Short mmCIF file of C-alpha atoms in Angstrom, two decimals:
data_model
loop_
_atom_site.label_atom_id
_atom_site.label_comp_id
_atom_site.label_asym_id
_atom_site.label_seq_id
_atom_site.Cartn_x
_atom_site.Cartn_y
_atom_site.Cartn_z
CA UNK N 14 41.16 -2.09 -3.61
CA UNK N 15 38.17 -2.31 -5.38
CA UNK N 16 35.53 0.22 -4.59
CA UNK N 17 32.17 -1.56 -3.81
CA UNK N 18 29.50 -1.77 -6.11
CA UNK N 19 26.51 0.56 -5.87
CA UNK N 20 24.32 0.12 -8.92
CA UNK N 21 22.37 -2.59 -7.30
CA UNK N 22 19.01 -1.74 -6.00
CA UNK N 23 16.55 -3.35 -3.50
CA UNK N 24 13.44 -4.72 -4.77
CA UNK N 25 10.51 -3.08 -2.53
CA UNK N 26 13.11 -1.53 -0.55
CA UNK N 27 12.21 1.60 1.92
CA UNK N 28 10.95 4.47 0.39
CA UNK N 29 12.17 8.22 0.65
CA UNK N 30 10.19 9.94 3.45
CA UNK N 31 8.19 12.41 0.98
CA UNK N 32 7.38 9.45 -1.29
CA UNK N 33 6.10 7.61 1.73
CA UNK N 34 4.05 10.67 2.81
CA UNK N 35 2.70 10.80 -0.80
CA UNK N 36 1.74 6.96 -0.63
CA UNK N 37 0.03 7.14 2.73
CA UNK N 38 -1.97 10.12 1.75
CA UNK N 39 -3.02 8.22 -1.38
CA UNK N 40 -3.70 5.00 0.40
CA UNK N 41 -6.08 7.20 2.77
CA UNK N 42 -8.32 8.58 0.01
CA UNK N 43 -8.16 5.22 -2.05
CA UNK N 44 -9.22 3.03 0.93
CA UNK N 45 -12.11 5.58 1.50
CA UNK N 46 -13.31 5.18 -1.93
CA UNK N 47 -12.78 1.38 -1.98
CA UNK N 48 -15.13 1.25 0.87
CA UNK N 49 -17.78 3.37 -0.86
CA UNK N 50 -17.39 1.04 -3.73
CA UNK N 51 -17.67 -2.05 -1.72
CA UNK N 52 -21.12 -0.69 -0.22
CA UNK N 53 -22.09 0.35 -3.89
CA UNK N 54 -21.50 -3.05 -4.97
CA UNK N 55 -23.39 -4.78 -2.43
CA UNK N 56 -26.33 -2.19 -2.76
CA UNK N 57 -26.44 -3.06 -6.65
CA UNK N 58 -26.49 -6.84 -5.96
CA UNK N 59 -29.41 -6.26 -3.23
CA UNK N 60 -31.23 -4.01 -5.64
CA UNK N 61 -31.07 -6.26 -8.65
CA UNK N 62 -31.65 -9.60 -6.77
CA UNK N 63 -34.64 -8.55 -4.36
CA UNK N 64 -37.80 -8.88 -6.38
CA UNK N 65 -39.65 -5.93 -4.98
CA UNK N 66 -36.45 -3.83 -6.01
CA UNK N 67 -35.44 -5.22 -9.33
CA UNK N 68 -37.90 -3.51 -11.62
CA UNK N 69 -37.20 -0.10 -10.10
CA UNK N 70 -33.38 -0.63 -10.21
CA UNK N 71 -33.64 -1.89 -14.02
CA UNK N 72 -35.98 1.05 -14.77
CA UNK N 73 -33.49 3.75 -13.21
CA UNK N 74 -30.50 2.16 -14.68
CA UNK N 75 -31.92 1.79 -18.22
CA UNK N 76 -33.49 5.42 -18.25
CA UNK N 77 -32.01 7.64 -21.02
CA UNK N 78 -31.28 11.30 -21.00
CA UNK N 79 -29.10 13.59 -22.53
CA UNK N 80 -29.43 15.98 -25.80
CA UNK N 81 -30.00 13.36 -28.72
CA UNK N 82 -28.81 15.98 -31.48
CA UNK N 83 -25.44 15.78 -29.91
CA UNK N 84 -25.39 11.88 -30.22
CA UNK N 85 -25.49 11.80 -26.35
CA UNK N 86 -29.15 10.51 -25.53
CA UNK N 87 -27.44 7.73 -22.88
CA UNK N 88 -28.89 5.44 -20.59
CA UNK N 89 -28.03 6.47 -16.78
CA UNK N 90 -25.93 3.06 -16.94
CA UNK N 91 -24.25 4.07 -19.74
CA UNK N 92 -23.71 7.61 -18.46
CA UNK N 93 -22.02 5.96 -15.43
CA UNK N 94 -19.74 4.01 -17.58
CA UNK N 95 -18.38 6.19 -20.31
CA UNK N 96 -19.05 9.63 -18.18
CA UNK N 97 -18.18 9.33 -14.67
CA UNK N 98 -15.26 6.78 -15.43
CA UNK N 99 -13.81 9.42 -17.49
CA UNK N 100 -12.99 11.57 -14.10
CA UNK N 101 -11.68 8.05 -12.66
CA UNK N 102 -9.40 7.76 -15.82
CA UNK N 103 -8.21 11.53 -15.68
CA UNK N 104 -6.73 10.64 -11.96
CA UNK N 105 -5.13 7.60 -13.20
CA UNK N 106 -3.56 9.67 -15.90
CA UNK N 107 -2.48 12.67 -13.60
CA UNK N 108 -1.05 9.65 -11.46
CA UNK N 109 0.78 8.27 -14.04
CA UNK N 110 2.35 11.46 -15.19
CA UNK N 111 3.26 12.10 -11.50
CA UNK N 112 5.10 8.75 -11.60
CA UNK N 113 6.83 9.24 -14.89
CA UNK N 114 8.06 12.48 -13.80
CA UNK N 115 8.64 12.40 -10.24
CA UNK N 116 8.03 9.07 -9.00
CA UNK N 117 9.35 5.48 -9.21
CA UNK N 118 9.00 5.52 -12.73
CA UNK N 119 11.10 8.22 -13.39
CA UNK N 120 14.09 5.83 -12.75
CA UNK N 121 14.26 3.07 -15.22
CA UNK N 122 16.17 0.90 -12.60
CA UNK N 123 13.20 1.34 -10.24
CA UNK N 124 10.35 1.11 -12.86
CA UNK N 125 11.45 -2.27 -13.86
CA UNK N 126 9.97 -4.26 -10.87
CA UNK N 127 6.58 -2.50 -11.13
CA UNK N 128 6.20 -2.56 -15.05
CA UNK N 129 7.40 -5.91 -15.31
CA UNK N 130 5.22 -7.10 -12.58
CA UNK N 131 2.31 -5.42 -14.16
CA UNK N 132 2.88 -6.63 -17.69
CA UNK N 133 3.25 -10.08 -16.31
CA UNK N 134 0.14 -9.85 -14.42
CA UNK N 135 -1.77 -8.80 -17.36
CA UNK N 136 -0.64 -11.27 -19.88
CA UNK N 137 -1.15 -14.37 -17.40
CA UNK N 138 -4.64 -13.65 -16.95
CA UNK N 139 -5.24 -13.13 -20.59
CA UNK N 140 -3.45 -16.54 -21.52
CA UNK N 141 -5.50 -18.28 -18.62
CA UNK N 142 -8.55 -16.95 -19.80
CA UNK N 143 -7.47 -18.20 -23.66
CA UNK N 144 -6.32 -21.39 -22.85
CA UNK N 145 -9.75 -22.21 -20.89
CA UNK N 146 -11.91 -20.82 -23.75
CA UNK N 147 -9.67 -22.74 -26.56
CA UNK N 148 -10.31 -25.73 -24.60
CA UNK N 149 -13.95 -25.34 -23.84
CA UNK N 150 -15.05 -24.13 -27.09
CA UNK N 151 -16.09 -20.61 -25.56
CA UNK N 152 -15.23 -17.08 -26.96
CA UNK N 153 -11.78 -15.48 -26.57
CA UNK N 154 -13.54 -11.95 -26.98
CA UNK N 155 -13.32 -11.53 -23.27
CA UNK N 156 -9.39 -12.29 -23.01
CA UNK N 157 -8.97 -8.56 -21.50
CA UNK N 158 -11.64 -8.95 -18.68
CA UNK N 159 -9.25 -10.20 -16.21
CA UNK N 160 -6.18 -8.43 -16.87
CA UNK N 161 -7.25 -5.50 -14.80
CA UNK N 162 -6.59 -4.58 -11.00
CA UNK N 163 -9.11 -2.64 -8.93
CA UNK N 164 -7.07 -0.53 -6.44
CA UNK N 165 -9.89 0.80 -4.57
CA UNK N 166 -11.43 -2.38 -4.14
CA UNK N 167 -7.94 -4.07 -3.06
CA UNK N 168 -7.24 -1.16 -0.21
CA UNK N 169 -10.76 -1.58 0.76
CA UNK N 170 -9.82 -5.21 1.78
CA UNK N 171 -6.80 -4.08 3.49
CA UNK N 172 -8.94 -1.55 5.55
CA UNK N 173 -11.43 -3.96 6.65
CA UNK N 174 -8.88 -6.77 7.75
CA UNK N 175 -7.09 -4.16 9.66
CA UNK N 176 -3.56 -5.13 8.07
CA UNK N 177 -0.43 -2.65 8.06
CA UNK N 178 1.84 -3.35 5.16
CA UNK N 179 5.30 -1.88 5.03
CA UNK N 180 5.17 1.37 3.06
CA UNK N 181 7.37 0.11 0.32
CA UNK N 182 5.10 -2.79 -0.26
CA UNK N 183 1.73 -0.54 -0.30
CA UNK N 184 3.70 1.70 -2.74
CA UNK N 185 4.39 -1.55 -5.36
CA UNK N 186 0.76 -2.49 -5.03
CA UNK N 187 -0.23 1.50 -5.95
CA UNK N 188 2.36 1.72 -8.77
CA UNK N 189 1.65 -1.55 -10.02
CA UNK N 190 -2.16 -0.54 -10.11
CA UNK N 191 -1.06 2.67 -12.06
CA UNK N 192 0.82 0.96 -14.72
CA UNK N 193 -2.33 -1.80 -15.28
CA UNK N 194 -4.37 1.05 -15.60
CA UNK N 195 -2.32 2.44 -18.22
CA UNK N 196 -2.05 -0.99 -20.33
CA UNK N 197 -5.77 -1.24 -19.61
CA UNK N 198 -6.34 2.10 -21.25
CA UNK N 199 -4.40 1.05 -24.24
CA UNK N 200 -6.32 -2.23 -24.59
CA UNK N 201 -9.40 -0.48 -24.59
CA UNK N 202 -8.18 2.30 -26.86
CA UNK N 203 -6.97 -0.58 -29.32
CA UNK N 204 -9.04 -3.31 -29.01
CA UNK N 205 -12.34 -1.84 -28.18
CA UNK N 206 -12.82 0.86 -30.33
CA UNK N 207 -15.80 0.84 -32.87
CA UNK N 208 -15.97 2.50 -36.37
CA UNK N 209 -14.10 5.70 -36.28
CA UNK N 210 -15.84 9.17 -36.90
CA UNK N 211 -12.60 10.94 -38.29
CA UNK N 212 -14.21 14.38 -37.74
CA UNK N 213 -15.38 13.73 -34.36
CA UNK N 214 -12.02 12.44 -33.64
CA UNK N 215 -9.96 15.32 -35.19
CA UNK N 216 -12.34 17.73 -33.22
CA UNK N 217 -11.37 15.84 -29.89
CA UNK N 218 -7.81 16.28 -31.04
CA UNK N 219 -8.02 19.92 -31.63
CA UNK N 220 -9.62 20.19 -27.99
CA UNK N 221 -6.72 18.36 -26.30
CA UNK N 222 -4.53 20.69 -28.46
CA UNK N 223 -6.17 23.79 -26.81
CA UNK N 224 -5.97 22.11 -23.43
CA UNK N 225 -2.37 21.84 -23.67
CA UNK N 226 -1.76 25.19 -25.02
CA UNK N 227 -3.93 26.81 -22.30
CA UNK N 228 -1.94 24.88 -19.88
CA UNK N 229 1.19 25.93 -21.24
CA UNK N 230 0.52 29.75 -21.24
CA UNK N 231 -0.78 29.37 -17.69
CA UNK N 232 -4.53 30.08 -18.06
CA UNK N 233 -6.34 29.59 -14.79
CA UNK N 234 -9.51 28.89 -13.74
CA UNK N 235 -11.95 25.86 -13.83
CA UNK N 236 -14.58 28.00 -16.02
CA UNK N 237 -12.11 27.67 -18.83
CA UNK N 238 -11.19 24.01 -18.37
CA UNK N 239 -14.47 22.11 -17.11
CA UNK N 240 -16.48 23.36 -20.32
CA UNK N 241 -13.56 22.58 -22.69
CA UNK N 242 -13.13 19.05 -20.95
CA UNK N 243 -16.84 18.41 -21.46
CA UNK N 244 -16.35 19.32 -25.06
CA UNK N 245 -13.45 16.93 -25.66
CA UNK N 246 -15.17 14.16 -23.90
CA UNK N 247 -18.52 14.71 -26.17
CA UNK N 248 -16.31 14.67 -29.26
CA UNK N 249 -14.14 11.69 -27.93
CA UNK N 250 -17.22 9.57 -27.51
CA UNK N 251 -18.87 10.55 -30.81
CA UNK N 252 -15.63 9.30 -32.65
CA UNK N 253 -15.95 5.81 -31.82
CA UNK N 254 -13.08 5.70 -29.24
CA UNK N 255 -13.95 5.06 -25.88
CA UNK N 256 -14.52 8.35 -24.40
CA UNK N 257 -12.66 7.78 -20.72
CA UNK N 258 -9.32 8.01 -23.11
CA UNK N 259 -10.34 11.84 -23.36
CA UNK N 260 -10.02 11.69 -19.24
CA UNK N 261 -6.49 10.00 -19.53
CA UNK N 262 -5.15 12.21 -22.10
CA UNK N 263 -6.15 15.39 -20.51
CA UNK N 264 -4.58 14.06 -17.05
CA UNK N 265 -1.31 13.14 -18.71
CA UNK N 266 -1.09 16.54 -20.09
CA UNK N 267 -0.93 18.19 -16.58
CA UNK N 268 2.34 19.66 -15.06
CA UNK N 269 3.37 17.46 -12.42
CA UNK N 270 6.57 19.01 -11.36
CA UNK N 271 6.67 21.86 -9.10
CA UNK N 272 8.50 25.34 -10.41
CA UNK N 273 10.64 27.73 -8.13
CA UNK N 274 8.38 29.35 -5.66
CA UNK N 275 5.50 26.24 -5.80
CA UNK N 276 4.69 24.38 -2.90
CA UNK N 277 3.17 21.86 -5.24
CA UNK N 278 2.54 21.28 -9.06
CA UNK N 279 -0.62 22.08 -10.92
CA UNK N 280 -1.34 18.16 -11.35
CA UNK N 281 -0.73 17.56 -7.74
CA UNK N 282 -3.10 20.30 -6.78
CA UNK N 283 -5.92 19.32 -9.09
CA UNK N 284 -5.31 15.63 -8.18
CA UNK N 285 -5.79 16.41 -4.67
CA UNK N 286 -9.16 18.26 -5.77
CA UNK N 287 -10.54 15.57 -8.20
CA UNK N 288 -9.45 12.40 -6.52
CA UNK N 289 -12.08 12.70 -3.84
CA UNK N 290 -14.77 13.10 -6.51
CA UNK N 291 -13.70 10.13 -8.32
CA UNK N 292 -13.35 7.83 -5.38
CA UNK N 293 -16.51 9.02 -3.57
CA UNK N 294 -18.76 9.40 -6.20
CA UNK N 295 -17.86 8.54 -9.77
CA UNK N 296 -16.52 4.93 -8.99
CA UNK N 297 -19.01 4.42 -6.49
CA UNK N 298 -21.72 5.28 -8.81
CA UNK N 299 -20.55 3.00 -11.67
CA UNK N 300 -20.62 0.36 -9.42
CA UNK N 301 -24.03 0.67 -8.28
CA UNK N 302 -25.14 0.80 -12.08
CA UNK N 303 -23.02 -2.01 -13.44
CA UNK N 304 -22.35 -4.54 -10.36
CA UNK N 305 -26.40 -5.42 -10.16
CA UNK N 306 -26.38 -8.95 -11.79
CA UNK N 307 -28.76 -11.60 -10.98
CA UNK N 308 -27.16 -14.03 -8.40
CA UNK N 309 -29.55 -16.80 -8.43
CA UNK N 310 -28.00 -20.50 -7.67
CA UNK N 311 -28.36 -21.22 -11.63
CA UNK N 312 -26.27 -18.11 -12.37
CA UNK N 313 -23.71 -18.95 -9.74
CA UNK N 314 -23.44 -22.35 -10.86
CA UNK N 315 -22.73 -21.24 -14.77
CA UNK N 316 -19.89 -19.12 -13.38
CA UNK N 317 -17.96 -22.34 -12.98
CA UNK N 318 -19.38 -24.26 -16.26
CA UNK N 319 -19.15 -21.86 -18.77
CA UNK N 320 -15.49 -21.33 -20.45
CA UNK N 321 -16.13 -17.61 -20.52
CA UNK N 322 -16.95 -16.84 -17.08
CA UNK N 323 -14.47 -19.80 -15.82
CA UNK N 324 -11.83 -18.13 -17.60
CA UNK N 325 -12.46 -14.78 -15.90
CA UNK N 326 -12.49 -16.34 -12.33
CA UNK N 327 -9.34 -18.31 -13.05
CA UNK N 328 -7.67 -15.55 -14.61
CA UNK N 329 -8.22 -13.21 -11.61
CA UNK N 330 -7.36 -15.86 -9.26
CA UNK N 331 -4.36 -17.82 -10.87
CA UNK N 332 -3.47 -15.92 -13.56
CA UNK N 333 -2.92 -12.76 -11.78
CA UNK N 334 -1.24 -14.08 -8.80
CA UNK N 335 1.33 -16.09 -11.10
CA UNK N 336 1.88 -13.30 -13.29
CA UNK N 337 2.70 -10.66 -10.65
CA UNK N 338 4.68 -13.18 -8.60
CA UNK N 339 6.25 -14.45 -11.61
CA UNK N 340 7.08 -10.97 -12.85
CA UNK N 341 8.77 -9.93 -9.57
CA UNK N 342 10.72 -13.00 -9.32
CA UNK N 343 11.96 -12.66 -12.85
CA UNK N 344 13.03 -9.03 -12.34
CA UNK N 345 14.88 -10.21 -9.03
CA UNK N 346 16.60 -13.04 -10.87
CA UNK N 347 17.49 -11.46 -14.01
CA UNK N 348 18.47 -7.93 -12.85
CA UNK N 349 20.52 -6.18 -10.51
CA UNK N 350 17.37 -5.46 -8.19
CA UNK N 351 17.17 -7.79 -5.04
CA UNK N 352 14.05 -8.55 -2.75
CA UNK N 353 14.43 -6.25 0.78
CA UNK N 354 15.75 -7.99 3.43
CA UNK N 355 12.71 -6.58 5.38
CA UNK N 356 10.35 -8.46 3.27
CA UNK N 357 9.87 -12.24 2.38
CA UNK N 358 8.58 -13.88 -0.90
CA UNK N 359 5.35 -14.61 1.10
CA UNK N 360 4.62 -11.05 1.37
CA UNK N 361 4.98 -10.48 -2.50
CA UNK N 362 2.84 -13.59 -2.88
CA UNK N 363 0.02 -12.20 -0.65
CA UNK N 364 -0.12 -8.98 -2.69
CA UNK N 365 -0.20 -10.65 -5.73
CA UNK N 366 -2.95 -12.60 -4.52
CA UNK N 367 -4.93 -9.30 -3.70
CA UNK N 368 -4.11 -7.85 -6.89
CA UNK N 369 -6.33 -10.45 -8.29
CA UNK N 370 -9.46 -8.22 -7.16
CA UNK N 371 -10.41 -6.88 -10.40
CA UNK N 372 -13.69 -4.49 -10.45
CA UNK N 373 -14.15 -1.37 -11.98
CA UNK N 374 -12.18 -1.93 -15.35
CA UNK N 375 -13.06 -5.49 -15.60
CA UNK N 376 -16.60 -4.87 -15.40
CA UNK N 377 -16.09 -2.05 -17.74
CA UNK N 378 -14.01 -4.31 -20.39
CA UNK N 379 -16.60 -7.21 -19.78
CA UNK N 380 -19.43 -4.79 -21.34
CA UNK N 381 -17.17 -3.75 -24.16
CA UNK N 382 -16.18 -7.06 -25.16
CA UNK N 383 -19.51 -8.89 -25.20
CA UNK N 384 -21.76 -5.90 -26.20
CA UNK N 385 -24.86 -7.11 -27.74
CA UNK N 386 -25.18 -10.12 -25.62
CA UNK N 387 -26.89 -9.14 -22.57
CA UNK N 388 -27.24 -12.63 -20.88
CA UNK N 389 -23.50 -13.15 -21.43
CA UNK N 390 -22.36 -9.82 -20.25
CA UNK N 391 -24.28 -10.31 -16.88
CA UNK N 392 -22.67 -13.67 -16.58
CA UNK N 393 -19.13 -12.29 -17.09
CA UNK N 394 -20.03 -9.69 -14.74
CA UNK N 395 -21.03 -12.35 -12.07
CA UNK N 396 -17.65 -13.99 -12.80
CA UNK N 397 -15.84 -10.88 -12.26
CA UNK N 398 -17.29 -10.64 -8.68
CA UNK N 399 -17.14 -14.15 -8.03
CA UNK N 400 -13.27 -13.96 -8.76
CA UNK N 401 -13.05 -11.03 -6.88
CA UNK N 402 -14.48 -12.40 -3.73
CA UNK N 403 -12.28 -15.23 -3.91
CA UNK N 404 -9.00 -13.14 -4.47
CA UNK N 405 -10.17 -11.01 -1.53
CA UNK N 406 -10.77 -13.81 0.89
CA UNK N 407 -7.47 -15.95 -0.10
CA UNK N 408 -5.80 -12.49 0.50
CA UNK N 409 -7.26 -11.62 3.38
CA UNK N 410 -6.16 -15.38 4.79
CA UNK N 411 -2.47 -14.53 3.58
CA UNK N 412 -2.43 -11.13 4.95
CA UNK N 413 -3.65 -11.92 8.34
CA UNK N 414 -0.94 -14.79 8.79
CA UNK N 415 1.74 -12.16 7.79
CA UNK N 416 0.09 -9.48 10.11
CA UNK N 417 2.70 -9.68 13.25
CA UNK N 418 5.56 -9.26 10.79
CA UNK N 419 3.98 -6.40 9.40
CA UNK N 420 3.07 -4.74 12.54
CA UNK N 421 6.81 -5.16 13.71
CA UNK N 422 8.06 -3.82 10.32
CA UNK N 423 5.60 -0.71 10.52
CA UNK N 424 6.86 0.30 14.20
CA UNK N 425 10.44 0.10 13.24
CA UNK N 426 9.51 2.75 10.45
CA UNK N 427 7.56 4.81 12.90
CA UNK N 428 10.12 4.92 15.88
CA UNK N 429 11.31 8.45 16.49
CA UNK N 430 13.27 8.13 19.90
CA UNK N 431 14.92 11.52 19.31
CA UNK N 432 11.37 13.28 19.03
CA UNK N 433 12.32 15.33 16.15
CA UNK N 434 9.35 14.50 14.07
CA UNK N 435 11.56 12.20 11.51
CA UNK N 436 11.28 8.68 11.90
CA UNK N 437 14.58 7.28 12.87
CA UNK N 438 14.83 4.70 10.24
CA UNK N 439 15.49 7.81 7.46
CA UNK N 440 18.30 9.19 9.56
CA UNK N 441 20.50 6.09 10.44
CA UNK N 442 22.96 7.16 7.48
CA UNK N 443 23.26 10.86 8.80
CA UNK N 444 26.39 11.59 11.17
CA UNK N 445 24.36 14.11 12.95
CA UNK N 446 21.73 11.53 13.84
CA UNK N 447 24.27 9.56 15.59
CA UNK N 448 25.65 12.44 17.48
CA UNK N 449 22.08 13.35 18.82
CA UNK N 450 21.35 9.82 19.75
CA UNK N 451 24.62 9.29 21.49
CA UNK N 452 23.78 12.52 23.42
CA UNK N 453 20.37 11.30 24.23
CA UNK N 454 21.43 8.01 25.46
CA UNK N 455 24.35 9.94 27.48
CA UNK N 456 21.51 12.19 29.28
CA UNK N 457 19.32 9.34 29.94
CA UNK N 458 22.33 7.38 31.52
CA UNK N 459 23.20 10.40 33.68
CA UNK N 460 19.76 10.71 34.98
CA UNK N 461 19.77 7.02 35.67
CA UNK N 462 22.96 7.62 37.64
CA UNK N 463 21.69 10.52 39.80
CA UNK N 464 18.16 8.74 40.34
CA UNK N 465 20.43 5.72 41.85
CA UNK N 466 22.55 8.12 43.77
CA UNK N 467 19.27 9.52 45.10
CA UNK N 468 17.62 6.38 45.89
CA UNK N 469 20.82 5.35 47.50
CA UNK N 470 21.08 8.10 49.73
CA UNK N 471 17.66 7.84 50.89
CA UNK N 472 18.64 4.37 51.62
CA UNK N 473 21.52 5.31 53.85
CA UNK N 474 19.64 8.00 55.71
CA UNK N 475 16.91 5.24 56.37
CA UNK N 476 19.04 2.65 57.74
CA UNK N 477 21.23 4.82 59.72
CA UNK N 478 20.51 5.02 63.81
CA UNK N 479 18.38 8.07 65.00
#
């Protein structure tokens, strides 16, 4: 008798209970951050387009501060892009490290789906952008602008429309965004690095080495690590490598597996502390000083007439959708993975459209790609906003259509008939669970029989002659 195969894997199947709990916590924080990000972006657009506020907004954004002797005399907008976003990328680095050592990316079979989907979801928008600009005679310098997904903005859309996604599908979106962030970081490091200052770069590497040694020797105290992190960031900025890379590198160095006697790892504790700072302050302030572009009728018309801006819009709306959906289908078609029976391809399609919301990293890459051309940079930012809004609207419609199905799935996941605090779906393969359920149903049946006997006896007394 041939033993059944056990090496197949359900793509987007049910998460383990601890992983599901972690995803819910991350979603809660990111969703709040996404709402703040959305509010900051709207405020930036108002400040940049209301005549009485436009000049004041521009003067604050362009105001310079910082020690010039250290090469850090930067505008407020520059501080937001290079300084505050380093906090965002630090959290991304910790999240990536956690996924690599303790999450889905630890298992190559499980990692195949989000990695392939993320790679295809970055390659397809870049290809769409390049084809549009080659055909239209535009600049191909912005090929990387539509490749990034803004997870906070995407989750903010979910919060606004009130959709309850199955936990596995939400985890797929989160993990895909983590992988997306990793490759966006690599793109910034490889393609948008200016002339290198090897002395400053060597100093940054030495600082990172000291950071690593301190972590491994168990040195504790924010007063040690925060000043060191600032020094590493400043050296990385002056080296010509984008300063956010320093945040990623330090995040990847943190230990994300708990040791004996530890409830949580240092990486998880620090991420828990820093994530609200990133989602609630760093990213919204970046949006406040980067999303303020003119949205006059002429500017919006140019978004669909210039190849550079049209390529960004089509890359986000069309390229992202085709890339992620195609990558997921290829994984299910040519590997042992198969789509979970609880989900339909329409669900994956809706999330693929949702991933077309590009904001934080797309705005950053747009500034780097067209540095020196302020007018084109603003037009590309307007294209990022336009493409993100289109993706948000389309995905909202699709998710609303699937809403009833999601609600039923979530109700099934949350059902806890034996009231032991663990959803029944996680106990279905446990023999003790089936014994408890049988005992519970027997008790209910006995209670119904006793109630029927009482009611029957009462009826007999009522009907008997006095």
